[in-house]
PDB file of C-alpha atoms in Angstrom:
ATOM      1  CA  MET J   1       0.000   0.000   0.000  1.00 74.00           C
ATOM      2  CA  PHE J   2       1.713   3.180  -1.095  1.00 82.00           C
ATOM      3  CA  LEU J   3      -1.159   5.542  -1.932  1.00 88.00           C
ATOM      4  CA  LEU J   4      -3.073   7.156   0.918  1.00 89.00           C
ATOM      5  CA  SER J   5      -5.841   9.768   0.919  1.00 85.00           C
ATOM      6  CA  ASP J   6      -7.210   9.827   4.466  1.00 80.00           C
ATOM      7  CA  ALA J   7      -4.543   8.872   6.972  1.00 83.00           C
ATOM      8  CA  THR J   8      -3.288   9.883  10.385  1.00 86.00           C
ATOM      9  CA  THR J   9       0.327  10.936  10.691  1.00 88.00           C
ATOM     10  CA  GLU J  10       1.032   7.697  12.529  1.00 88.00           C
ATOM     11  CA  ALA J  11      -0.453   5.730   9.619  1.00 89.00           C
ATOM     12  CA  ILE J  12       1.792   7.586   7.156  1.00 91.00           C
ATOM     13  CA  VAL J  13       4.879   6.818   9.237  1.00 90.00           C
ATOM     14  CA  SER J  14       3.750   3.206   9.627  1.00 88.00           C
ATOM     15  CA  ALA J  15       3.284   2.862   5.850  1.00 89.00           C
ATOM     16  CA  LEU J  16       6.792   4.224   5.267  1.00 89.00           C
ATOM     17  CA  ALA J  17       8.211   1.807   7.840  1.00 87.00           C
ATOM     18  CA  ASP J  18       6.352  -1.397   6.967  1.00 84.00           C
ATOM     19  CA  ASP J  19       4.684  -1.139   3.560  1.00 83.00           C
ATOM     20  CA  TRP J  20       6.797   0.874   1.153  1.00 85.00           C
ATOM     21  CA  PRO J  21       9.685   3.360   1.486  1.00 87.00           C
ATOM     22  CA  SER J  22       8.017   5.767  -0.969  1.00 88.00           C
ATOM     23  CA  VAL J  23       4.431   6.765  -0.192  1.00 91.00           C
ATOM     24  CA  GLY J  24       1.971   9.187  -1.785  1.00 92.00           C
ATOM     25  CA  LEU J  25      -0.595  11.191   0.152  1.00 93.00           C
ATOM     26  CA  PHE J  26      -2.984  12.108  -2.671  1.00 93.00           C
ATOM     27  CA  ALA J  27      -6.388  13.591  -1.936  1.00 90.00           C
ATOM     28  CA  SER J  28      -8.676  15.272  -4.454  1.00 90.00           C
ATOM     29  CA  GLU J  29     -10.771  16.450  -1.488  1.00 89.00           C
ATOM     30  CA  ALA J  30      -8.143  17.491   1.045  1.00 87.00           C
ATOM     31  CA  GLY J  31     -10.797  18.449   3.581  1.00 84.00           C
ATOM     32  CA  VAL J  32     -10.835  14.749   4.509  1.00 83.00           C
ATOM     33  CA  PHE J  33      -7.189  14.971   5.616  1.00 85.00           C
ATOM     34  CA  LEU J  34      -7.127  18.562   6.876  1.00 85.00           C
ATOM     35  CA  GLY J  35     -10.343  18.093   8.840  1.00 83.00           C
ATOM     36  CA  GLY J  36      -9.347  14.697  10.197  1.00 84.00           C
ATOM     37  CA  HIS J  37      -7.395  13.469  13.190  1.00 83.00           C
ATOM     38  CA  ALA J  38      -3.992  14.348  11.692  1.00 84.00           C
ATOM     39  CA  MET J  39      -4.804  18.084  11.755  1.00 86.00           C
ATOM     40  CA  SER J  40      -6.862  18.136  14.946  1.00 85.00           C
ATOM     41  CA  GLU J  41      -5.937  20.685  17.621  1.00 83.00           C
ATOM     42  CA  GLU J  42      -3.859  18.199  19.608  1.00 86.00           C
ATOM     43  CA  LYS J  43      -2.096  16.669  16.565  1.00 88.00           C
ATOM     44  CA  ARG J  44      -1.513  19.608  14.210  1.00 89.00           C
ATOM     45  CA  LEU J  45       1.956  20.577  15.432  1.00 92.00           C
ATOM     46  CA  TYR J  46       3.139  16.949  15.330  1.00 90.00           C
ATOM     47  CA  THR J  47       1.771  16.474  11.810  1.00 91.00           C
ATOM     48  CA  ILE J  48       3.382  19.699  10.578  1.00 92.00           C
ATOM     49  CA  SER J  49       6.714  18.654  12.111  1.00 92.00           C
ATOM     50  CA  VAL J  50       6.630  15.191  10.504  1.00 91.00           C
ATOM     51  CA  LEU J  51       5.724  16.575   7.077  1.00 92.00           C
ATOM     52  CA  SER J  52       8.477  19.188   7.352  1.00 93.00           C
ATOM     53  CA  ARG J  53      11.100  16.614   8.360  1.00 92.00           C
ATOM     54  CA  LEU J  54      10.141  14.371   5.456  1.00 92.00           C
ATOM     55  CA  TRP J  55      10.409  17.294   3.028  1.00 93.00           C
ATOM     56  CA  ASP J  56      13.828  18.157   4.474  1.00 91.00           C
ATOM     57  CA  GLY J  57      15.007  14.544   4.055  1.00 87.00           C
ATOM     58  CA  GLN J  58      15.882  14.221   7.743  1.00 84.00           C
ATOM     59  CA  GLY J  59      13.962  11.010   8.302  1.00 82.00           C
ATOM     60  CA  VAL J  60      11.360  10.475  11.004  1.00 84.00           C
ATOM     61  CA  GLU J  61      11.220   8.532  14.250  1.00 84.00           C
ATOM     62  CA  ARG J  62       8.859   5.634  14.608  1.00 81.00           C
ATOM     63  CA  ALA J  63       8.147   4.565  18.208  1.00 74.00           C
ATOM     64  CA  ARG J  64       6.238   1.370  19.011  1.00 66.00           C
ATOM     65  CA  GLN J  65       5.593  -0.240  22.332  1.00 63.00           C
ATOM     66  CA  GLY J  66       7.893  -3.210  22.692  1.00 61.00           C
ATOM     67  CA  ASP J  67      10.083  -2.255  19.707  1.00 62.00           C
ATOM     68  CA  GLY J  68      11.467   1.016  21.030  1.00 69.00           C
ATOM     69  CA  LYS J  69      12.374   3.858  18.686  1.00 79.00           C
ATOM     70  CA  ARG J  70      13.560   3.504  15.134  1.00 80.00           C
ATOM     71  CA  LEU J  71      14.836   6.265  12.843  1.00 85.00           C
ATOM     72  CA  LEU J  72      13.435   5.872   9.330  1.00 87.00           C
ATOM     73  CA  LEU J  73      15.909   7.059   6.711  1.00 88.00           C
ATOM     74  CA  GLY J  74      15.702   6.811   2.932  1.00 88.00           C
ATOM     75  CA  ARG J  75      11.959   7.483   2.921  1.00 90.00           C
ATOM     76  CA  ARG J  76      10.069   9.776   0.577  1.00 91.00           C
ATOM     77  CA  LEU J  77       6.573  11.204   0.867  1.00 92.00           C
ATOM     78  CA  SER J  78       4.843  12.817  -2.122  1.00 93.00           C
ATOM     79  CA  VAL J  79       1.859  15.000  -1.237  1.00 94.00           C
ATOM     80  CA  HIS J  80      -0.833  16.342  -3.540  1.00 94.00           C
ATOM     81  CA  LEU J  81      -3.866  17.994  -1.935  1.00 93.00           C
ATOM     82  CA  GLY J  82      -6.733  19.446  -3.931  1.00 93.00           C
ATOM     83  CA  MET J  83      -9.187  21.521  -1.948  1.00 91.00           C
ATOM     84  CA  GLN J  84     -12.231  23.727  -2.202  1.00 87.00           C
ATOM     85  CA  PRO J  85     -11.805  27.507  -1.709  1.00 83.00           C
ATOM     86  CA  GLU J  86     -13.189  27.508   1.850  1.00 78.00           C
ATOM     87  CA  VAL J  87     -10.757  24.805   2.938  1.00 84.00           C
ATOM     88  CA  ALA J  88      -7.890  26.570   1.153  1.00 87.00           C
ATOM     89  CA  ARG J  89      -8.631  29.870   2.898  1.00 82.00           C
ATOM     90  CA  ASP J  90      -8.559  28.208   6.308  1.00 81.00           C
ATOM     91  CA  LEU J  91      -5.189  26.644   5.503  1.00 86.00           C
ATOM     92  CA  LEU J  92      -3.652  29.825   4.086  1.00 85.00           C
ATOM     93  CA  GLU J  93      -4.836  31.817   7.108  1.00 80.00           C
ATOM     94  CA  ASP J  94      -3.673  29.259   9.681  1.00 83.00           C
ATOM     95  CA  ARG J  95      -0.937  31.024  11.646  1.00 82.00           C
ATOM     96  CA  LEU J  96       0.608  27.814  12.958  1.00 87.00           C
ATOM     97  CA  VAL J  97       0.914  26.345   9.447  1.00 88.00           C
ATOM     98  CA  ARG J  98       2.404  29.586   8.143  1.00 85.00           C
ATOM     99  CA  ASN J  99       4.771  30.230  11.055  1.00 87.00           C
ATOM    100  CA  GLN J 100       6.120  26.668  11.043  1.00 89.00           C
ATOM    101  CA  GLY J 101       7.083  27.023   7.370  1.00 90.00           C
ATOM    102  CA  LEU J 102       4.904  24.217   6.046  1.00 92.00           C
ATOM    103  CA  LEU J 103       3.322  26.287   3.270  1.00 93.00           C
ATOM    104  CA  ALA J 104       6.782  27.290   2.020  1.00 94.00           C
ATOM    105  CA  ARG J 105       7.455  23.601   1.389  1.00 95.00           C
ATOM    106  CA  PHE J 106       4.426  23.210  -0.877  1.00 95.00           C
ATOM    107  CA  LEU J 107       4.027  24.307  -4.493  1.00 96.00           C
ATOM    108  CA  THR J 108       0.636  25.996  -4.325  1.00 94.00           C
ATOM    109  CA  ALA J 109      -1.602  27.093  -7.178  1.00 94.00           C
ATOM    110  CA  TRP J 110      -5.110  28.544  -7.146  1.00 90.00           C
ATOM    111  CA  ALA J 111      -6.590  28.451 -10.630  1.00 83.00           C
ATOM    112  CA  PRO J 112      -8.826  31.378 -11.633  1.00 75.00           C
ATOM    113  CA  GLN J 113     -12.507  30.741 -12.188  1.00 70.00           C
ATOM    114  CA  VAL J 114     -13.323  29.889 -15.787  1.00 69.00           C
ATOM    115  CA  GLY J 115     -16.374  30.695 -17.841  1.00 70.00           C
ATOM    116  CA  PRO J 116     -18.722  28.200 -19.496  1.00 79.00           C
ATOM    117  CA  ARG J 117     -16.962  25.084 -20.745  1.00 80.00           C
ATOM    118  CA  ARG J 118     -17.516  23.334 -24.056  1.00 86.00           C
ATOM    119  CA  TYR J 119     -17.889  19.595 -24.256  1.00 90.00           C
ATOM    120  CA  VAL J 120     -14.973  17.953 -26.053  1.00 88.00           C
ATOM    121  CA  GLU J 121     -15.327  14.454 -27.484  1.00 91.00           C
ATOM    122  CA  GLU J 122     -11.983  12.808 -26.738  1.00 90.00           C
ATOM    123  CA  ASP J 123     -10.746   9.481 -25.451  1.00 93.00           C
ATOM    124  CA  LEU J 124      -7.602  10.367 -23.518  1.00 90.00           C
ATOM    125  CA  THR J 125      -6.526   6.726 -23.371  1.00 91.00           C
ATOM    126  CA  ARG J 126      -5.924   6.943 -27.152  1.00 93.00           C
ATOM    127  CA  ASN J 127      -4.087  10.249 -27.061  1.00 94.00           C
ATOM    128  CA  PRO J 128      -0.415   9.624 -28.054  1.00 96.00           C
ATOM    129  CA  ALA J 129       0.922  12.143 -25.516  1.00 95.00           C
ATOM    130  CA  TYR J 130      -1.130  10.580 -22.723  1.00 95.00           C
ATOM    131  CA  ILE J 131      -0.077   7.066 -23.715  1.00 96.00           C
ATOM    132  CA  ALA J 132       3.600   8.084 -23.660  1.00 95.00           C
ATOM    133  CA  TYR J 133       3.164   9.836 -20.319  1.00 95.00           C
ATOM    134  CA  GLN J 134       1.407   6.843 -18.747  1.00 95.00           C
ATOM    135  CA  GLY J 135       4.002   4.462 -20.152  1.00 95.00           C
ATOM    136  CA  ARG J 136       6.875   6.429 -18.632  1.00 94.00           C
ATOM    137  CA  LEU J 137       5.134   6.561 -15.235  1.00 92.00           C
ATOM    138  CA  ASP J 138       4.544   2.801 -15.325  1.00 92.00           C
ATOM    139  CA  ALA J 139       8.206   2.159 -16.154  1.00 91.00           C
ATOM    140  CA  LEU J 140       9.469   4.427 -13.366  1.00 89.00           C
ATOM    141  CA  LEU J 141       7.120   2.906 -10.790  1.00 85.00           C
ATOM    142  CA  GLU J 142       8.008  -0.624 -11.846  1.00 86.00           C
ATOM    143  CA  ALA J 143      11.733   0.108 -11.601  1.00 81.00           C
ATOM    144  CA  THR J 144      11.324   1.342  -8.018  1.00 76.00           C
ATOM    145  CA  ALA J 145       8.905  -1.437  -7.109  1.00 76.00           C
ATOM    146  CA  GLY J 146      11.209  -4.075  -8.549  1.00 71.00           C
ATOM    147  CA  ASN J 147      14.150  -2.922  -6.439  1.00 69.00           C
ATOM    148  CA  VAL J 148      12.097  -3.115  -3.249  1.00 72.00           C
ATOM    149  CA  ARG J 149      10.198  -6.286  -4.157  1.00 73.00           C
ATOM    150  CA  ASP J 150      13.316  -8.271  -5.092  1.00 73.00           C
ATOM    151  CA  ASP J 151      15.191  -7.309  -1.930  1.00 75.00           C
ATOM    152  CA  PRO J 152      13.235  -7.948   1.304  1.00 71.00           C
ATOM    153  CA  GLU J 153      15.737  -5.899   3.312  1.00 76.00           C
ATOM    154  CA  ALA J 154      15.125  -2.836   1.133  1.00 73.00           C
ATOM    155  CA  ARG J 155      12.010  -1.977   3.123  1.00 73.00           C
ATOM    156  CA  VAL J 156      14.132  -1.826   6.260  1.00 76.00           C
ATOM    157  CA  ARG J 157      17.022   0.107   4.706  1.00 82.00           C
ATOM    158  CA  GLY J 158      14.829   2.468   2.727  1.00 84.00           C
ATOM    159  CA  LEU J 159      15.553   3.895  -0.693  1.00 84.00           C
ATOM    160  CA  GLU J 160      19.177   4.012  -1.843  1.00 81.00           C
ATOM    161  CA  LEU J 161      19.151   6.939  -4.242  1.00 81.00           C
ATOM    162  CA  PRO J 162      22.056   7.966  -6.466  1.00 82.00           C
ATOM    163  CA  SER J 163      23.539  11.438  -6.323  1.00 88.00           C
ATOM    164  CA  LEU J 164      23.219  13.487  -9.484  1.00 92.00           C
ATOM    165  CA  PRO J 165      25.805  16.267  -9.812  1.00 95.00           C
ATOM    166  CA  LEU J 166      25.006  19.514 -11.586  1.00 96.00           C
ATOM    167  CA  HIS J 167      26.663  20.281 -14.893  1.00 96.00           C
ATOM    168  CA  PRO J 168      28.920  23.370 -14.404  1.00 97.00           C
ATOM    169  CA  ALA J 169      26.557  25.435 -16.587  1.00 97.00           C
ATOM    170  CA  ALA J 170      23.575  24.282 -14.490  1.00 97.00           C
ATOM    171  CA  LYS J 171      25.462  25.180 -11.317  1.00 97.00           C
ATOM    172  CA  ARG J 172      26.110  28.692 -12.635  1.00 97.00           C
ATOM    173  CA  LEU J 173      22.390  29.121 -13.337  1.00 97.00           C
ATOM    174  CA  TYR J 174      21.576  27.916  -9.819  1.00 97.00           C
ATOM    175  CA  VAL J 175      24.073  30.301  -8.182  1.00 97.00           C
ATOM    176  CA  ALA J 176      22.813  33.264 -10.238  1.00 96.00           C
ATOM    177  CA  PHE J 177      19.185  32.447  -9.304  1.00 96.00           C
ATOM    178  CA  PHE J 178      20.118  32.047  -5.622  1.00 96.00           C
ATOM    179  CA  GLU J 179      21.890  35.413  -5.509  1.00 95.00           C
ATOM    180  CA  TYR J 180      19.079  37.113  -7.432  1.00 93.00           C
ATOM    181  CA  LEU J 181      16.524  35.926  -4.857  1.00 93.00           C
ATOM    182  CA  GLU J 182      18.724  36.960  -1.935  1.00 91.00           C
ATOM    183  CA  ALA J 183      18.906  40.475  -3.362  1.00 91.00           C
ATOM    184  CA  GLN J 184      15.118  40.577  -3.874  1.00 87.00           C
ATOM    185  CA  LYS J 185      14.083  38.953  -0.600  1.00 82.00           C
ATOM    186  CA  THR J 186      13.342  42.134   1.362  1.00 81.00           C
ATOM    187  CA  GLY J 187      10.790  43.228  -1.229  1.00 81.00           C
ATOM    188  CA  LEU J 188       8.984  39.910  -1.449  1.00 80.00           C
ATOM    189  CA  GLY J 189       6.726  40.513   1.548  1.00 78.00           C
ATOM    190  CA  GLU J 190       4.704  37.429   2.441  1.00 77.00           C
ATOM    191  CA  ALA J 191       6.779  35.305   0.043  1.00 85.00           C
ATOM    192  CA  ARG J 192      10.068  35.691   1.965  1.00 89.00           C
ATOM    193  CA  ALA J 193       9.845  32.253   3.592  1.00 90.00           C
ATOM    194  CA  PHE J 194       9.071  30.627   0.267  1.00 93.00           C
ATOM    195  CA  ALA J 195      11.841  32.605  -1.463  1.00 93.00           C
ATOM    196  CA  ALA J 196      14.366  31.114   0.966  1.00 93.00           C
ATOM    197  CA  LYS J 197      13.394  27.650  -0.287  1.00 95.00           C
ATOM    198  CA  THR J 198      12.831  28.576  -3.947  1.00 96.00           C
ATOM    199  CA  PRO J 199      16.363  27.634  -5.124  1.00 96.00           C
ATOM    200  CA  GLU J 200      15.885  24.165  -3.625  1.00 96.00           C
ATOM    201  CA  HIS J 201      12.441  23.936  -5.212  1.00 97.00           C
ATOM    202  CA  ALA J 202      14.082  24.796  -8.542  1.00 98.00           C
ATOM    203  CA  VAL J 203      16.641  21.969  -8.225  1.00 97.00           C
ATOM    204  CA  ARG J 204      13.978  19.454  -7.163  1.00 96.00           C
ATOM    205  CA  LEU J 205      11.746  20.381 -10.078  1.00 98.00           C
ATOM    206  CA  ALA J 206      14.694  20.230 -12.474  1.00 97.00           C
ATOM    207  CA  LEU J 207      15.581  16.745 -11.211  1.00 95.00           C
ATOM    208  CA  VAL J 208      12.001  15.503 -11.569  1.00 94.00           C
ATOM    209  CA  LEU J 209      11.779  16.819 -15.125  1.00 95.00           C
ATOM    210  CA  GLY J 210      15.221  15.517 -16.047  1.00 95.00           C
ATOM    211  CA  LEU J 211      14.710  12.007 -14.666  1.00 92.00           C
ATOM    212  CA  PHE J 212      11.248  11.746 -16.176  1.00 93.00           C
ATOM    213  CA  GLU J 213      12.715  12.660 -19.560  1.00 92.00           C
ATOM    214  CA  ASP J 214      15.702  10.318 -19.187  1.00 92.00           C
ATOM    215  CA  PRO J 215      15.720   7.795 -16.281  1.00 89.00           C
ATOM    216  CA  SER J 216      19.388   7.031 -17.011  1.00 90.00           C
ATOM    217  CA  LEU J 217      20.400  10.662 -16.387  1.00 92.00           C
ATOM    218  CA  THR J 218      23.803  10.937 -14.665  1.00 92.00           C
ATOM    219  CA  ARG J 219      24.004  14.706 -14.161  1.00 94.00           C
ATOM    220  CA  LEU J 220      21.636  17.650 -14.309  1.00 95.00           C
ATOM    221  CA  GLY J 221      22.077  19.804 -17.377  1.00 95.00           C
ATOM    222  CA  PRO J 222      21.432  23.553 -17.859  1.00 96.00           C
ATOM    223  CA  GLU J 223      18.287  22.886 -19.921  1.00 96.00           C
ATOM    224  CA  HIS J 224      16.733  21.103 -16.940  1.00 96.00           C
ATOM    225  CA  MET J 225      17.822  23.835 -14.524  1.00 97.00           C
ATOM    226  CA  GLU J 226      16.293  26.523 -16.723  1.00 97.00           C
ATOM    227  CA  ARG J 227      12.933  24.732 -16.618  1.00 97.00           C
ATOM    228  CA  GLY J 228      13.153  24.171 -12.873  1.00 97.00           C
ATOM    229  CA  ILE J 229      13.941  27.855 -12.257  1.00 97.00           C
ATOM    230  CA  ALA J 230      11.057  28.999 -14.481  1.00 96.00           C
ATOM    231  CA  LEU J 231       8.586  26.804 -12.603  1.00 97.00           C
ATOM    232  CA  ALA J 232       9.946  27.653  -9.147  1.00 96.00           C
ATOM    233  CA  GLU J 233       9.777  31.390  -9.859  1.00 94.00           C
ATOM    234  CA  TRP J 234       6.167  31.056 -11.028  1.00 94.00           C
ATOM    235  CA  TYR J 235       5.254  29.185  -7.835  1.00 95.00           C
ATOM    236  CA  MET J 236       6.998  31.837  -5.738  1.00 94.00           C
ATOM    237  CA  LEU J 237       4.931  34.614  -7.320  1.00 91.00           C
ATOM    238  CA  GLU J 238       1.753  32.538  -6.926  1.00 92.00           C
ATOM    239  CA  HIS J 239       2.633  31.936  -3.275  1.00 92.00           C
ATOM    240  CA  ARG J 240       3.079  35.671  -2.775  1.00 89.00           C
ATOM    241  CA  ARG J 241      -0.270  36.422  -4.425  1.00 87.00           C
ATOM    242  CA  LEU J 242      -2.094  33.933  -2.226  1.00 87.00           C
ATOM    243  CA  MET J 243      -0.352  34.924   1.001  1.00 85.00           C
ATOM    244  CA  GLU J 244      -0.928  38.640   0.506  1.00 79.00           C
ATOM    245  CA  GLY J 245      -4.534  37.978  -0.421  1.00 72.00           C
ATOM    246  CA  ALA J 246      -4.932  36.192   2.893  1.00 64.00           C
ATOM    247  CA  ARG J 247      -3.299  39.032   4.871  1.00 64.00           C
ATOM    248  CA  VAL J 248      -6.257  40.624   6.648  1.00 65.00           C
ATOM    249  CA  PRO J 249      -6.300  42.013  10.222  1.00 74.00           C
ATOM    250  CA  GLU J 250      -6.914  39.057  12.505  1.00 77.00           C
ATOM    251  CA  PRO J 251     -10.199  40.250  14.114  1.00 86.00           C
ATOM    252  CA  LEU J 252     -11.682  41.073  10.691  1.00 85.00           C
ATOM    253  CA  ARG J 253     -10.514  37.769   9.236  1.00 79.00           C
ATOM    254  CA  ARG J 254     -12.142  35.805  12.046  1.00 86.00           C
ATOM    255  CA  ALA J 255     -15.366  37.801  11.799  1.00 90.00           C
ATOM    256  CA  ALA J 256     -15.535  37.378   7.998  1.00 87.00           C
ATOM    257  CA  ARG J 257     -14.981  33.635   8.276  1.00 86.00           C
ATOM    258  CA  LEU J 258     -17.700  33.379  10.921  1.00 91.00           C
ATOM    259  CA  LEU J 259     -20.101  35.374   8.745  1.00 92.00           C
ATOM    260  CA  GLU J 260     -19.571  32.952   5.850  1.00 89.00           C
ATOM    261  CA  TRP J 261     -20.301  30.037   8.165  1.00 91.00           C
ATOM    262  CA  LEU J 262     -23.427  31.680   9.574  1.00 92.00           C
ATOM    263  CA  ARG J 263     -24.694  32.285   6.036  1.00 91.00           C
ATOM    264  CA  GLU J 264     -24.257  28.596   5.269  1.00 90.00           C
ATOM    265  CA  ARG J 265     -26.229  27.763   8.429  1.00 89.00           C
ATOM    266  CA  ALA J 266     -28.953  30.218   7.422  1.00 90.00           C
ATOM    267  CA  ARG J 267     -29.341  28.546   4.022  1.00 88.00           C
ATOM    268  CA  GLU J 268     -29.782  25.240   5.836  1.00 89.00           C
ATOM    269  CA  GLY J 269     -32.371  26.764   8.196  1.00 88.00           C
ATOM    270  CA  ALA J 270     -30.058  26.183  11.167  1.00 87.00           C
ATOM    271  CA  LEU J 271     -30.293  29.655  12.761  1.00 89.00           C
ATOM    272  CA  PRO J 272     -30.528  31.081  15.364  1.00 90.00           C
ATOM    273  CA  ILE J 273     -27.594  29.388  17.084  1.00 92.00           C
ATOM    274  CA  ALA J 274     -26.396  29.655  20.664  1.00 91.00           C
ATOM    275  CA  THR J 275     -22.927  30.965  21.477  1.00 92.00           C
ATOM    276  CA  PRO J 276     -21.688  27.632  22.962  1.00 91.00           C
ATOM    277  CA  ASP J 277     -22.706  25.859  19.742  1.00 92.00           C
ATOM    278  CA  VAL J 278     -20.733  28.388  17.687  1.00 93.00           C
ATOM    279  CA  VAL J 279     -17.715  27.643  19.880  1.00 92.00           C
ATOM    280  CA  ARG J 280     -18.179  23.916  19.424  1.00 91.00           C
ATOM    281  CA  TYR J 281     -19.183  23.636  15.772  1.00 90.00           C
ATOM    282  CA  GLY J 282     -18.024  26.899  14.193  1.00 90.00           C
ATOM    283  CA  PRO J 283     -15.025  27.331  11.898  1.00 89.00           C
ATOM    284  CA  ARG J 284     -11.679  26.524  13.467  1.00 84.00           C
ATOM    285  CA  ALA J 285     -10.193  29.759  12.093  1.00 79.00           C
ATOM    286  CA  VAL J 286     -12.381  31.755  14.497  1.00 88.00           C
ATOM    287  CA  GLY J 287     -11.071  29.928  17.556  1.00 84.00           C
ATOM    288  CA  ARG J 288     -12.354  27.406  20.022  1.00 85.00           C
ATOM    289  CA  THR J 289     -12.751  29.722  23.004  1.00 90.00           C
ATOM    290  CA  THR J 290     -15.850  31.604  24.106  1.00 91.00           C
ATOM    291  CA  GLN J 291     -13.888  34.852  24.215  1.00 91.00           C
ATOM    292  CA  ALA J 292     -12.677  34.575  20.596  1.00 91.00           C
ATOM    293  CA  VAL J 293     -16.158  33.683  19.334  1.00 92.00           C
ATOM    294  CA  ARG J 294     -17.825  36.508  21.295  1.00 92.00           C
ATOM    295  CA  GLU J 295     -15.319  39.031  19.907  1.00 92.00           C
ATOM    296  CA  ALA J 296     -16.112  37.952  16.344  1.00 93.00           C
ATOM    297  CA  LEU J 297     -19.866  37.999  16.981  1.00 93.00           C
ATOM    298  CA  ARG J 298     -19.746  41.445  18.614  1.00 92.00           C
ATOM    299  CA  LEU J 299     -17.778  42.794  15.650  1.00 92.00           C
ATOM    300  CA  LEU J 300     -20.424  41.437  13.266  1.00 93.00           C
ATOM    301  CA  GLU J 301     -23.132  42.892  15.491  1.00 92.00           C
ATOM    302  CA  ALA J 302     -21.459  46.330  15.504  1.00 90.00           C
ATOM    303  CA  HIS J 303     -21.502  46.318  11.688  1.00 89.00           C
ATOM    304  CA  GLY J 304     -25.130  45.249  11.519  1.00 89.00           C
ATOM    305  CA  TYR J 305     -24.659  41.706  10.222  1.00 92.00           C
ATOM    306  CA  VAL J 306     -26.041  39.764  13.209  1.00 92.00           C
ATOM    307  CA  ARG J 307     -28.313  40.341  16.170  1.00 92.00           C
ATOM    308  CA  ALA J 308     -28.573  38.574  19.494  1.00 91.00           C
ATOM    309  CA  HIS J 309     -31.632  37.457  21.403  1.00 84.00           C
ATOM    310  CA  ARG J 310     -32.360  35.196  24.345  1.00 82.00           C
ATOM    311  CA  GLU J 311     -33.409  31.562  24.162  1.00 77.00           C
ATOM    312  CA  GLY J 312     -34.224  30.943  27.790  1.00 78.00           C
ATOM    313  CA  ARG J 313     -30.983  31.578  29.642  1.00 80.00           C
ATOM    314  CA  ARG J 314     -28.858  31.243  26.527  1.00 85.00           C
ATOM    315  CA  GLU J 315     -27.711  33.905  24.135  1.00 89.00           C
ATOM    316  CA  ALA J 316     -28.496  33.033  20.489  1.00 91.00           C
ATOM    317  CA  TRP J 317     -27.589  34.698  17.215  1.00 92.00           C
ATOM    318  CA  GLU J 318     -29.230  35.173  13.855  1.00 91.00           C
ATOM    319  CA  LEU J 319     -28.424  37.130  10.709  1.00 92.00           C
ATOM    320  CA  ASN J 320     -29.911  40.507   9.907  1.00 89.00           C
ATOM    321  CA  PRO J 321     -31.663  40.640   6.502  1.00 85.00           C
ATOM    322  CA  ARG J 322     -28.825  42.740   5.006  1.00 76.00           C
ATOM    323  CA  ALA J 323     -26.336  39.917   5.707  1.00 78.00           C
ATOM    324  CA  LEU J 324     -28.230  37.227   3.787  1.00 74.00           C
TER     325      LEU J 324
END
């Protein structure tokens, strides 16, 4: 088992230890993972730390009762998370995720909304480009699988990956790109953390493209580095766009997120709602304390979006007509 979509951090580490040294966490609806146990309040910091260590190539510890601790080296985790806008906003605005540098380790893209689509009659399985692409993926996966399958100890040792040196011309491109980013870093605003990792992103992307094109590649050429730099720079600018779009004063951000949630409840006929229920079931971005929720509600009340009334001894909230 090497493809996961809804897994705890412990399950990911267990899969890397016992099932396969290269695992993919692929989710077309990332809310399943981000809203699950792995990103719960008590597990979020641990999950972020494990994902960061795996990205850094440091290896992770696996502790089991009776077996003691074991450091897993030579493991690789590929992560692809697709998410709806509401889920993406929560993630981009999450201070812990941002401050711990996890977002700087991801290549993030938010496609613009498109107009009406036209139906296209096409069988992709007969498309020559798709067939070639699928064939190369199959060959690469089989090569890795064969190495692990034919050597039972490989799962214990982990992946033994060759080193690919940079061609001198590729190294010069890398150094020039590194120094260019260092000179620009102060003006990059919210993208500074990502900019610090952009040269490494460029090399990783160049290696992926180079090895996909030629699995027997022995060194990284300038043509690969040029492509990696072009992609990494695009992702850096996209990261900056998304981060700066999410930069809103904290009280306003929490209040706006709560208003969106209350509107969803109103459409479902689930208002009014008591303050304790907002604390318990409301959006995580607002906070899980009565004080944080009350501050957001009072701000919405001051701007005429909500009004409070009494349900017995409890304070309940509903939307004003202008907020619907």
